[in-house]
Structure formats: structure tokens, C-alpha cells
PDB file of C-alpha atoms in Angstrom:
ATOM      1  CA  MET A   9      28.650   8.136  -4.790  1.00 56.00           C
ATOM      2  CA  THR A  10      28.407   7.047  -0.849  1.00 85.00           C
ATOM      3  CA  LYS A  11      24.520   5.474  -0.872  1.00 94.00           C
ATOM      4  CA  PRO A  12      22.523   6.821   1.615  1.00 96.00           C
ATOM      5  CA  ARG A  13      21.104   4.753   5.017  1.00 98.00           C
ATOM      6  CA  ILE A  14      17.737   4.058   4.971  1.00 98.00           C
ATOM      7  CA  GLY A  15      15.513   4.402   7.385  1.00 98.00           C
ATOM      8  CA  TYR A  16      12.475   2.625   7.286  1.00 98.00           C
ATOM      9  CA  LEU A  17       9.034   2.578   9.594  1.00 98.00           C
ATOM     10  CA  GLY A  18       6.587  -0.580   8.227  1.00 98.00           C
ATOM     11  CA  MET A  19       7.326  -4.131   8.710  1.00 97.00           C
ATOM     12  CA  GLY A  20       3.620  -5.148   7.120  1.00 94.00           C
ATOM     13  CA  LEU A  21       2.592  -6.738   4.388  1.00 92.00           C
ATOM     14  CA  MET A  22       4.517  -3.988   2.125  1.00 95.00           C
ATOM     15  CA  GLY A  23       6.709  -2.570   3.857  1.00 97.00           C
ATOM     16  CA  LEU A  24       8.959  -6.102   4.646  1.00 98.00           C
ATOM     17  CA  PRO A  25       9.757  -6.338   1.383  1.00 98.00           C
ATOM     18  CA  MET A  26      11.133  -3.621   0.000  1.00 98.00           C
ATOM     19  CA  ALA A  27      13.256  -3.302   2.650  1.00 98.00           C
ATOM     20  CA  LEU A  28      14.320  -6.738   1.972  1.00 98.00           C
ATOM     21  CA  ARG A  29      15.159  -5.681  -1.448  1.00 98.00           C
ATOM     22  CA  LEU A  30      16.654  -2.823  -0.862  1.00 98.00           C
ATOM     23  CA  LEU A  31      18.658  -4.717   0.749  1.00 98.00           C
ATOM     24  CA  ALA A  32      19.989  -6.765  -1.307  1.00 98.00           C
ATOM     25  CA  ALA A  33      21.085  -3.926  -3.585  1.00 97.00           C
ATOM     26  CA  GLY A  34      23.496  -3.100  -0.621  1.00 97.00           C
ATOM     27  CA  TYR A  35      21.470  -0.540   0.775  1.00 98.00           C
ATOM     28  CA  GLU A  36      21.963   0.028   4.718  1.00 98.00           C
ATOM     29  CA  VAL A  37      18.886   0.255   6.558  1.00 98.00           C
ATOM     30  CA  ILE A  38      17.491   0.973   9.574  1.00 98.00           C
ATOM     31  CA  VAL A  39      14.163  -0.445   9.994  1.00 98.00           C
ATOM     32  CA  TRP A  40      11.426  -0.154  12.832  1.00 98.00           C
ATOM     33  CA  ASN A  41       7.608  -1.598  13.094  1.00 98.00           C
ATOM     34  CA  ARG A  42       5.306  -1.139  16.420  1.00 95.00           C
ATOM     35  CA  SER A  43       5.238  -5.142  16.587  1.00 95.00           C
ATOM     36  CA  THR A  44       8.753  -5.536  16.755  1.00 96.00           C
ATOM     37  CA  GLU A  45       8.594  -9.381  15.473  1.00 96.00           C
ATOM     38  CA  LYS A  46       8.000  -8.149  12.254  1.00 97.00           C
ATOM     39  CA  CYS A  47      11.054  -6.605  11.692  1.00 98.00           C
ATOM     40  CA  GLY A  48      12.625 -10.322  12.340  1.00 97.00           C
ATOM     41  CA  PRO A  49      13.223 -10.807   8.571  1.00 98.00           C
ATOM     42  CA  ALA A  50      14.776  -7.616   7.637  1.00 98.00           C
ATOM     43  CA  VAL A  51      16.893  -7.703  10.338  1.00 98.00           C
ATOM     44  CA  ASP A  52      18.178 -11.860   9.744  1.00 98.00           C
ATOM     45  CA  ALA A  53      18.572 -10.191   6.115  1.00 98.00           C
ATOM     46  CA  GLY A  54      21.233  -7.870   7.762  1.00 98.00           C
ATOM     47  CA  ALA A  55      18.919  -4.476   9.122  1.00 98.00           C
ATOM     48  CA  ARG A  56      19.623  -2.794  11.971  1.00 98.00           C
ATOM     49  CA  LEU A  57      16.593  -2.058  14.257  1.00 98.00           C
ATOM     50  CA  ALA A  58      15.159   0.345  16.030  1.00 98.00           C
ATOM     51  CA  THR A  59      13.261   0.880  19.474  1.00 97.00           C
ATOM     52  CA  ASN A  60      11.512   3.299  17.361  1.00 98.00           C
ATOM     53  CA  PRO A  61      10.552   6.573  15.211  1.00 98.00           C
ATOM     54  CA  ALA A  62      13.177   8.604  16.548  1.00 98.00           C
ATOM     55  CA  GLU A  63      16.263   6.901  16.630  1.00 98.00           C
ATOM     56  CA  VAL A  64      15.390   5.932  12.889  1.00 98.00           C
ATOM     57  CA  ALA A  65      15.845   9.330  11.620  1.00 98.00           C
ATOM     58  CA  ALA A  66      18.189   9.861  13.813  1.00 97.00           C
ATOM     59  CA  GLN A  67      20.494   6.969  12.199  1.00 96.00           C
ATOM     60  CA  SER A  68      19.741   7.815   8.433  1.00 98.00           C
ATOM     61  CA  ASP A  69      19.968   9.705   5.923  1.00 98.00           C
ATOM     62  CA  LEU A  70      16.182   9.084   3.998  1.00 98.00           C
ATOM     63  CA  LEU A  71      13.684   7.677   5.593  1.00 98.00           C
ATOM     64  CA  LEU A  72      10.646   5.792   4.173  1.00 98.00           C
ATOM     65  CA  MET A  73       7.205   4.437   5.986  1.00 98.00           C
ATOM     66  CA  CYS A  74       4.561   2.500   5.196  1.00 98.00           C
ATOM     67  CA  LEU A  75       1.483   1.866   7.691  1.00 96.00           C
ATOM     68  CA  THR A  76      -2.027   1.114   8.134  1.00 91.00           C
ATOM     69  CA  ASN A  77      -3.845   4.421   8.618  1.00 93.00           C
ATOM     70  CA  ALA A  78      -3.583   7.996   9.033  1.00 95.00           C
ATOM     71  CA  LYS A  79      -4.057   7.941  12.749  1.00 96.00           C
ATOM     72  CA  ALA A  80      -0.683   5.601  12.378  1.00 96.00           C
ATOM     73  CA  VAL A  81       1.528   8.073   9.900  1.00 97.00           C
ATOM     74  CA  GLU A  82       0.204  10.911  12.490  1.00 98.00           C
ATOM     75  CA  ALA A  83       2.381   9.045  15.093  1.00 98.00           C
ATOM     76  CA  VAL A  84       4.583   7.969  13.488  1.00 98.00           C
ATOM     77  CA  LEU A  85       5.873  11.472  12.837  1.00 98.00           C
ATOM     78  CA  PHE A  86       3.970  13.319  16.002  1.00 98.00           C
ATOM     79  CA  GLY A  87       3.624  10.940  19.137  1.00 96.00           C
ATOM     80  CA  PRO A  88       5.570  10.167  21.889  1.00 96.00           C
ATOM     81  CA  SER A  89       9.985   9.577  19.914  1.00 97.00           C
ATOM     82  CA  GLY A  90       8.021   9.729  17.467  1.00 98.00           C
ATOM     83  CA  VAL A  91      10.143  11.115  14.191  1.00 98.00           C
ATOM     84  CA  ALA A  92       9.734  14.754  14.741  1.00 98.00           C
ATOM     85  CA  SER A  93      11.355  14.575  18.166  1.00 97.00           C
ATOM     86  CA  ALA A  94      14.452  13.161  16.634  1.00 97.00           C
ATOM     87  CA  GLU A  95      17.840  15.415  17.109  1.00 93.00           C
ATOM     88  CA  HIS A  96      18.467  14.554  13.509  1.00 94.00           C
ATOM     89  CA  VAL A  97      15.592  14.442  10.475  1.00 96.00           C
ATOM     90  CA  PRO A  98      16.198  12.947   7.017  1.00 97.00           C
ATOM     91  CA  GLU A  99      15.937  15.830   4.844  1.00 97.00           C
ATOM     92  CA  VAL A 100      13.532  14.010   2.482  1.00 98.00           C
ATOM     93  CA  LEU A 101      11.004  11.331   3.901  1.00 98.00           C
ATOM     94  CA  ILE A 102       8.622   8.986   1.241  1.00 98.00           C
ATOM     95  CA  ASP A 103       5.938   8.442   2.419  1.00 98.00           C
ATOM     96  CA  PHE A 104       4.046   4.962   0.667  1.00 98.00           C
ATOM     97  CA  SER A 105       1.584   4.262   3.238  1.00 96.00           C
ATOM     98  CA  SER A 106      -2.319   5.373   1.540  1.00 95.00           C
ATOM     99  CA  ILE A 107      -4.115   7.867   2.880  1.00 94.00           C
ATOM    100  CA  HIS A 108      -6.294  11.036   2.443  1.00 95.00           C
ATOM    101  CA  PRO A 109      -4.641  13.462   0.263  1.00 97.00           C
ATOM    102  CA  GLU A 110      -5.845  16.300   2.442  1.00 96.00           C
ATOM    103  CA  THR A 111      -4.391  14.924   5.758  1.00 97.00           C
ATOM    104  CA  THR A 112      -1.766  13.952   3.734  1.00 97.00           C
ATOM    105  CA  LYS A 113      -1.734  18.188   3.012  1.00 98.00           C
ATOM    106  CA  ALA A 114      -1.856  18.744   6.550  1.00 98.00           C
ATOM    107  CA  LEU A 115       0.033  16.026   8.085  1.00 98.00           C
ATOM    108  CA  ALA A 116       4.281  17.788   5.002  1.00 98.00           C
ATOM    109  CA  GLU A 117       2.891  21.127   5.940  1.00 98.00           C
ATOM    110  CA  ARG A 118       2.925  19.856   9.741  1.00 98.00           C
ATOM    111  CA  LEU A 119       7.119  18.021   9.398  1.00 98.00           C
ATOM    112  CA  ALA A 120       8.083  20.955   7.702  1.00 98.00           C
ATOM    113  CA  SER A 121       7.587  23.628   9.741  1.00 97.00           C
ATOM    114  CA  GLU A 122       8.806  21.349  12.895  1.00 97.00           C
ATOM    115  CA  THR A 123      11.725  19.469  11.132  1.00 97.00           C
ATOM    116  CA  GLY A 124      12.129  20.876   7.645  1.00 97.00           C
ATOM    117  CA  THR A 125      11.899  17.607   6.220  1.00 98.00           C
ATOM    118  CA  ALA A 126      10.322  17.690   2.855  1.00 98.00           C
ATOM    119  CA  TRP A 127       7.450  14.890   1.949  1.00 98.00           C
ATOM    120  CA  LEU A 128       6.636  12.806  -1.249  1.00 98.00           C
ATOM    121  CA  ASP A 129       3.955  11.272  -1.163  1.00 98.00           C
ATOM    122  CA  ALA A 130       4.473   7.967  -3.190  1.00 98.00           C
ATOM    123  CA  PRO A 131       1.609   4.818  -2.701  1.00 97.00           C
ATOM    124  CA  VAL A 132       2.151   2.296  -4.348  1.00 97.00           C
ATOM    125  CA  SER A 133       0.159  -0.617  -6.398  1.00 95.00           C
ATOM    126  CA  GLY A 134       0.969  -4.428  -7.455  1.00 91.00           C
ATOM    127  CA  GLY A 135       0.376  -6.105  -4.323  1.00 89.00           C
ATOM    128  CA  THR A 136       2.712  -7.798  -2.012  1.00 91.00           C
ATOM    129  CA  PRO A 137       3.684 -10.079  -5.388  1.00 91.00           C
ATOM    130  CA  ALA A 138       5.275  -6.766  -7.029  1.00 94.00           C
ATOM    131  CA  ALA A 139       6.722  -5.242  -3.211  1.00 96.00           C
ATOM    132  CA  LYS A 140       8.652  -8.960  -3.251  1.00 97.00           C
ATOM    133  CA  ALA A 141       9.997  -8.616  -7.117  1.00 97.00           C
ATOM    134  CA  GLY A 142      10.540  -4.856  -7.297  1.00 97.00           C
ATOM    135  CA  THR A 143       8.388  -4.199 -10.641  1.00 97.00           C
ATOM    136  CA  LEU A 144       5.442  -1.490  -7.703  1.00 98.00           C
ATOM    137  CA  THR A 145       4.178   0.832  -9.345  1.00 97.00           C
ATOM    138  CA  ILE A 146       4.389   3.854  -7.959  1.00 98.00           C
ATOM    139  CA  MET A 147       2.220   7.702  -8.139  1.00 98.00           C
ATOM    140  CA  VAL A 148       4.737  10.367  -5.859  1.00 98.00           C
ATOM    141  CA  GLY A 149       3.622  13.814  -5.413  1.00 98.00           C
ATOM    142  CA  GLY A 150       5.729  16.361  -4.199  1.00 98.00           C
ATOM    143  CA  ARG A 151       8.749  18.622  -5.136  1.00 98.00           C
ATOM    144  CA  LEU A 152      10.385  17.278  -8.413  1.00 98.00           C
ATOM    145  CA  ALA A 153      13.943  18.251  -7.195  1.00 98.00           C
ATOM    146  CA  ASP A 154      12.916  16.279  -3.873  1.00 98.00           C
ATOM    147  CA  PHE A 155      11.857  13.417  -7.041  1.00 98.00           C
ATOM    148  CA  ASP A 156      14.113  13.176  -8.743  1.00 97.00           C
ATOM    149  CA  GLN A 157      17.148  13.047  -5.708  1.00 96.00           C
ATOM    150  CA  VAL A 158      15.281   9.819  -4.117  1.00 97.00           C
ATOM    151  CA  GLN A 159      15.086   7.499  -8.382  1.00 96.00           C
ATOM    152  CA  PRO A 160      17.969   6.203  -7.685  1.00 96.00           C
ATOM    153  CA  VAL A 161      16.003   4.406  -4.642  1.00 97.00           C
ATOM    154  CA  LEU A 162      13.417   3.489  -6.265  1.00 98.00           C
ATOM    155  CA  LYS A 163      14.506   2.178  -9.054  1.00 96.00           C
ATOM    156  CA  HIS A 164      14.890  -1.052  -6.337  1.00 97.00           C
ATOM    157  CA  LEU A 165      11.356  -1.092  -5.588  1.00 98.00           C
ATOM    158  CA  ALA A 166       9.443  -0.342  -8.912  1.00 98.00           C
ATOM    159  CA  GLN A 167       8.966  -0.006 -12.748  1.00 97.00           C
ATOM    160  CA  ASN A 168       7.139   2.630 -12.819  1.00 98.00           C
ATOM    161  CA  VAL A 169       6.700   5.233 -10.737  1.00 98.00           C
ATOM    162  CA  THR A 170       6.271   8.447 -11.992  1.00 98.00           C
ATOM    163  CA  HIS A 171       5.952  12.279 -10.403  1.00 98.00           C
ATOM    164  CA  MET A 172       2.253  13.660 -10.598  1.00 98.00           C
ATOM    165  CA  GLY A 173       2.414  17.142  -8.812  1.00 98.00           C
ATOM    166  CA  PRO A 174       2.796  18.744  -5.652  1.00 98.00           C
ATOM    167  CA  THR A 175       1.929  16.729  -2.967  1.00 98.00           C
ATOM    168  CA  GLY A 176      -1.176  14.569  -2.229  1.00 97.00           C
ATOM    169  CA  THR A 177      -1.431  14.280  -5.758  1.00 98.00           C
ATOM    170  CA  GLY A 178       0.341  10.613  -5.076  1.00 98.00           C
ATOM    171  CA  GLN A 179      -2.406   9.886  -2.670  1.00 98.00           C
ATOM    172  CA  MET A 180      -4.990  11.869  -4.434  1.00 98.00           C
ATOM    173  CA  THR A 181      -3.881   9.302  -8.040  1.00 98.00           C
ATOM    174  CA  LYS A 182      -3.572   6.246  -6.125  1.00 97.00           C
ATOM    175  CA  LEU A 183      -7.379   7.238  -4.971  1.00 97.00           C
ATOM    176  CA  VAL A 184      -8.216   6.196  -8.670  1.00 97.00           C
ATOM    177  CA  ASN A 185      -5.227   3.224  -9.052  1.00 96.00           C
ATOM    178  CA  GLN A 186      -8.124   1.645  -6.197  1.00 96.00           C
ATOM    179  CA  VAL A 187     -11.480   2.726  -8.398  1.00 97.00           C
ATOM    180  CA  ILE A 188     -10.440  -0.050 -10.802  1.00 97.00           C
ATOM    181  CA  SER A 189      -8.018  -2.410  -8.232  1.00 95.00           C
ATOM    182  CA  GLY A 190     -11.111  -2.007  -6.000  1.00 96.00           C
ATOM    183  CA  CYS A 191     -14.183  -3.043  -8.005  1.00 97.00           C
ATOM    184  CA  THR A 192     -11.629  -5.455 -10.743  1.00 97.00           C
ATOM    185  CA  MET A 193     -11.679  -7.516  -7.162  1.00 96.00           C
ATOM    186  CA  VAL A 194     -15.439  -7.613  -6.822  1.00 97.00           C
ATOM    187  CA  LEU A 195     -16.779  -7.948 -10.333  1.00 97.00           C
ATOM    188  CA  VAL A 196     -13.520 -10.909 -10.121  1.00 98.00           C
ATOM    189  CA  ALA A 197     -15.233 -12.518  -7.780  1.00 98.00           C
ATOM    190  CA  GLU A 198     -18.846 -12.263  -8.776  1.00 97.00           C
ATOM    191  CA  ALA A 199     -17.497 -13.468 -12.412  1.00 98.00           C
ATOM    192  CA  VAL A 200     -16.043 -16.906 -10.504  1.00 98.00           C
ATOM    193  CA  ASN A 201     -19.145 -17.030  -8.377  1.00 97.00           C
ATOM    194  CA  LEU A 202     -21.058 -17.114 -10.776  1.00 97.00           C
ATOM    195  CA  ALA A 203     -18.962 -20.038 -13.654  1.00 98.00           C
ATOM    196  CA  GLU A 204     -18.955 -21.924 -10.137  1.00 97.00           C
ATOM    197  CA  GLU A 205     -22.895 -21.813  -9.643  1.00 96.00           C
ATOM    198  CA  ALA A 206     -23.220 -22.487 -13.867  1.00 98.00           C
ATOM    199  CA  GLY A 207     -21.351 -25.650 -12.794  1.00 97.00           C
ATOM    200  CA  VAL A 208     -18.265 -23.983 -14.843  1.00 98.00           C
ATOM    201  CA  ASP A 209     -15.015 -25.022 -13.805  1.00 98.00           C
ATOM    202  CA  ALA A 210     -14.010 -21.725 -12.330  1.00 98.00           C
ATOM    203  CA  THR A 211     -10.140 -23.098 -12.007  1.00 97.00           C
ATOM    204  CA  ARG A 212      -9.568 -22.927 -15.406  1.00 98.00           C
ATOM    205  CA  LEU A 213     -10.785 -19.132 -16.431  1.00 98.00           C
ATOM    206  CA  ALA A 214      -7.123 -17.463 -15.732  1.00 97.00           C
ATOM    207  CA  GLN A 215      -5.869 -19.631 -18.568  1.00 98.00           C
ATOM    208  CA  ALA A 216      -9.254 -19.526 -20.825  1.00 98.00           C
ATOM    209  CA  LEU A 217     -10.325 -16.074 -20.569  1.00 98.00           C
ATOM    210  CA  GLY A 218      -6.034 -15.027 -20.159  1.00 97.00           C
ATOM    211  CA  GLY A 219      -5.373 -12.390 -23.502  1.00 97.00           C
ATOM    212  CA  GLY A 220      -8.874 -11.686 -23.923  1.00 98.00           C
ATOM    213  CA  PHE A 221     -11.042  -8.491 -23.653  1.00 97.00           C
ATOM    214  CA  ALA A 222     -11.360  -9.558 -19.933  1.00 96.00           C
ATOM    215  CA  ASP A 223      -8.101 -10.154 -18.699  1.00 97.00           C
ATOM    216  CA  SER A 224      -6.472  -7.980 -16.688  1.00 95.00           C
ATOM    217  CA  LYS A 225      -3.639  -8.462 -13.834  1.00 92.00           C
ATOM    218  CA  PRO A 226      -5.587  -9.125 -11.720  1.00 93.00           C
ATOM    219  CA  PHE A 227      -8.181 -11.872 -12.944  1.00 97.00           C
ATOM    220  CA  GLN A 228      -4.908 -13.663 -13.202  1.00 96.00           C
ATOM    221  CA  LEU A 229      -3.553 -13.147  -9.827  1.00 94.00           C
ATOM    222  CA  LEU A 230      -7.253 -13.337  -7.872  1.00 96.00           C
ATOM    223  CA  ALA A 231      -9.726 -16.095 -10.590  1.00 98.00           C
ATOM    224  CA  PRO A 232      -6.929 -18.777  -9.202  1.00 97.00           C
ATOM    225  CA  ARG A 233      -7.490 -18.093  -5.718  1.00 97.00           C
ATOM    226  CA  MET A 234     -11.132 -17.180  -5.575  1.00 98.00           C
ATOM    227  CA  SER A 235     -12.338 -20.310  -7.047  1.00 97.00           C
ATOM    228  CA  ALA A 236      -9.003 -22.617  -4.995  1.00 97.00           C
ATOM    229  CA  ARG A 237     -10.481 -21.500  -1.564  1.00 97.00           C
ATOM    230  CA  ASP A 238      -6.481 -19.684  -1.275  1.00 96.00           C
ATOM    231  CA  PHE A 239      -6.061 -16.893   1.096  1.00 96.00           C
ATOM    232  CA  GLU A 240      -2.797 -17.872   1.788  1.00 93.00           C
ATOM    233  CA  ASP A 241       0.277 -15.113   2.026  1.00 88.00           C
ATOM    234  CA  PRO A 242      -2.108 -12.826   1.189  1.00 88.00           C
ATOM    235  CA  LEU A 243      -2.314  -9.950  -1.549  1.00 87.00           C
ATOM    236  CA  GLY A 244      -4.205  -7.500   0.069  1.00 89.00           C
ATOM    237  CA  ALA A 245      -6.054  -7.369   2.872  1.00 92.00           C
ATOM    238  CA  VAL A 246      -9.922  -6.246   3.307  1.00 96.00           C
ATOM    239  CA  ALA A 247      -9.261  -3.956   5.639  1.00 95.00           C
ATOM    240  CA  THR A 248      -7.055  -2.369   3.359  1.00 93.00           C
ATOM    241  CA  MET A 249      -9.144  -1.926   0.221  1.00 95.00           C
ATOM    242  CA  GLN A 250     -11.877  -0.764   2.904  1.00 96.00           C
ATOM    243  CA  LYS A 251      -9.838   2.247   3.948  1.00 94.00           C
ATOM    244  CA  ASP A 252      -8.606   3.260   0.294  1.00 94.00           C
ATOM    245  CA  LEU A 253     -12.810   3.671  -1.110  1.00 97.00           C
ATOM    246  CA  VAL A 254     -14.009   4.912   1.644  1.00 96.00           C
ATOM    247  CA  THR A 255     -11.642   7.496   1.348  1.00 96.00           C
ATOM    248  CA  VAL A 256     -12.469   7.424  -2.944  1.00 97.00           C
ATOM    249  CA  CYS A 257     -16.468   8.247  -1.803  1.00 97.00           C
ATOM    250  CA  ASP A 258     -15.205  10.569   1.038  1.00 96.00           C
ATOM    251  CA  VAL A 259     -13.371  12.310  -2.424  1.00 96.00           C
ATOM    252  CA  GLY A 260     -16.386  11.681  -4.951  1.00 97.00           C
ATOM    253  CA  GLU A 261     -18.567  13.187  -3.172  1.00 96.00           C
ATOM    254  CA  THR A 262     -16.573  16.177  -2.078  1.00 96.00           C
ATOM    255  CA  VAL A 263     -15.403  16.757  -5.187  1.00 95.00           C
ATOM    256  CA  GLY A 264     -19.231  16.098  -6.952  1.00 97.00           C
ATOM    257  CA  ALA A 265     -18.004  12.547  -8.664  1.00 97.00           C
ATOM    258  CA  SER A 266     -20.634  10.033  -8.071  1.00 97.00           C
ATOM    259  CA  MET A 267     -19.502   6.609  -7.792  1.00 97.00           C
ATOM    260  CA  PRO A 268     -22.039   4.464  -7.919  1.00 97.00           C
ATOM    261  CA  MET A 269     -19.990   1.141  -8.882  1.00 97.00           C
ATOM    262  CA  THR A 270     -17.091   1.942  -6.131  1.00 98.00           C
ATOM    263  CA  GLU A 271     -19.830   2.436  -3.849  1.00 98.00           C
ATOM    264  CA  ASN A 272     -21.368  -0.917  -4.742  1.00 97.00           C
ATOM    265  CA  ALA A 273     -17.588  -2.285  -4.278  1.00 97.00           C
ATOM    266  CA  LEU A 274     -17.366  -1.591  -0.600  1.00 98.00           C
ATOM    267  CA  ARG A 275     -20.910  -2.431   0.175  1.00 97.00           C
ATOM    268  CA  LEU A 276     -19.479  -6.113   0.119  1.00 97.00           C
ATOM    269  CA  LEU A 277     -16.327  -5.420   1.258  1.00 97.00           C
ATOM    270  CA  ASN A 278     -17.913  -4.310   4.428  1.00 97.00           C
ATOM    271  CA  ASP A 279     -20.287  -7.655   4.416  1.00 96.00           C
ATOM    272  CA  THR A 280     -16.750  -9.926   3.938  1.00 97.00           C
ATOM    273  CA  ALA A 281     -14.883  -7.534   6.855  1.00 97.00           C
ATOM    274  CA  LYS A 282     -17.914  -8.320   9.116  1.00 96.00           C
ATOM    275  CA  ASP A 283     -17.805 -11.890   7.980  1.00 95.00           C
ATOM    276  CA  GLY A 284     -14.574 -11.659  10.296  1.00 96.00           C
ATOM    277  CA  HIS A 285     -12.555 -11.305   7.432  1.00 96.00           C
ATOM    278  CA  ALA A 286     -11.116  -7.300   7.424  1.00 96.00           C
ATOM    279  CA  ASP A 287      -8.229  -9.055   8.393  1.00 94.00           C
ATOM    280  CA  ALA A 288      -7.593 -11.653   5.277  1.00 96.00           C
ATOM    281  CA  ASP A 289      -6.791 -12.047   2.042  1.00 95.00           C
ATOM    282  CA  ILE A 290      -8.755  -9.448  -0.407  1.00 96.00           C
ATOM    283  CA  SER A 291     -10.526 -12.718  -2.027  1.00 97.00           C
ATOM    284  CA  THR A 292     -11.777 -13.846   1.088  1.00 97.00           C
ATOM    285  CA  VAL A 293     -14.985 -11.713  -0.629  1.00 97.00           C
ATOM    286  CA  ILE A 294     -15.802 -14.572  -2.812  1.00 97.00           C
ATOM    287  CA  LEU A 295     -17.106 -15.834   0.359  1.00 97.00           C
ATOM    288  CA  THR A 296     -19.143 -13.060   0.768  1.00 96.00           C
ATOM    289  CA  TYR A 297     -20.926 -13.671  -2.535  1.00 94.00           C
ATOM    290  CA  LYS A 298     -22.012 -17.574  -1.366  1.00 88.00           C
ATOM    291  CA  ARG A 299     -23.223 -16.262   1.627  1.00 78.00           C
ATOM    292  CA  ASP A 300     -26.020 -14.850  -0.552  1.00 59.00           C
ATOM    293  CA  ARG A 301     -27.167 -17.924  -1.563  1.00 53.00           C
TER     294      ARG A 301
END
């Protein structure tokens, strides 16, 4: 069976390594990013560069998208030279962005009405290491038939892909993920700070607690970075988690779910961002604890 031509919109921390994996798997990939220079590594690996989202759509059989927020998603789809203005739009769009579930539903309905394109909301978890390794966790909302159609593509990107239900349920599941992830990230910083202030060698924590009840993937990834103050090659930006936890708190209020831990984690991330680290690695939250000494 001929592999579909894949259009990929967004070459950020997650989009670029995902596109590279698809190229390595033998797919023809057409890429676009608002900042063209970020497409360089994908083009060097064999991707074709498009000048705008409409051009990507017109040349693709399947459209993928990983953008920073809902405003960016709407602009890429419906703005000047956006996807919806293309003469040909693929039958299915997979959105790996993390945005509000209700916004997802509204955008999906608008895209379907204007182009007939089906929407799969498929936010991802695992950070850049998993994106590079093809071991992401992907939670998908949308029609089951569309989900089944794209699984051969998703298998190159993820080790765990789950269909959660209709449009919006993928985003809702990602919010549940972010409650656990966001609070854990801040809690790891608190633990590392406690160790350092008490005179314990925090660089040994990952080894010392490995395999115990306190161990987790975020702990193993973040504790060494925090203790070494190693913020290079970001796993994910502070601003990204901020955005998601704002959405979590909004949805929590709407459905009547108490979110005290998430609200406190968001407060600490807000402080980190105010200190100039919004676009820096999430590990910089450790600096907020040191600031308050």
C-alpha cells in the first residue's frame, strides 16, 4: 500500500523530532513553520518546505499539526493562506497540540463545515526524549474509523496510542495527564531543594530513590537536571505547562472539581515565568525555590 504524503505544521520542540521520525520511516513529508529556519533540520533530512499552511494541505494526503496554543491553531487553519483556503484539504487532520477541549470541538466543527476534513485531537505526553525515540503516549479523540485509518502512521511516533472517545476526549485526557505531570514537576523541585538545603547530595537522588515508591519517569528525568542546574536541550517549556494548567483549572471550575494541588503548582510556575524563565526548560522551577530563601 502506498504511504500517504504527510503534511506537518509546526516544527517546535515536539513537531520537529516527530517529523524526523516519519522521514526516517520512509514517508514523504511536507513541512511548514512560522519561523522558517526551524524547518532546516527536517529539510536537511529530506522534507519539502512549504511557504504557507495552504500549500502544505494542498500537497498532502494526511495533515499533522503541533502548535503552541489555540490562537496559533486557529490562525494556521483559518487565517490568510490557512489550511481551509487550500483547493485540496486532506480527509483527516491530526492535532497534536494541547488546547482546551471545548475549543477543540468548536474548531473541529468549523473545519468540517468548511472543508469536510475530520479532526482527531491527539495530544502527546513524554516530552522531547520520547518524541525523538518514538515512544510518546498519545490520547486520541474523534471518530473511531478515522483513528483506525491513521494508526499505521502513529505507530512510528508512539508506544502507547489510545482512542478515548469523540472529539475533545483526547484533550480532556491530556489535562488529566497534566495534573499529574505538572504537580510532579513542581514537587520534584521541592524535593531537590529540600535535599540541598539539608546538606544531602541531590545529584545522587535519582540513583538513591530509583525503583522505590517515590520513583517515576519525571523524577528520573528532572531531578538530575535540577540538581545540576542543567537547563540545556529543554524537555518542555515552563510556558507550555503554565498554559495547560490554566486550562485544567478552568475545566475544573466548570465541572466542579477541586484542584488545590494544581492551583499551587500553577502559582509556582507563574513565579518562575515572571522571573524570566517562561520559555526556558521546566527544570528552572527549582530556581523559584532558591529565590524565596
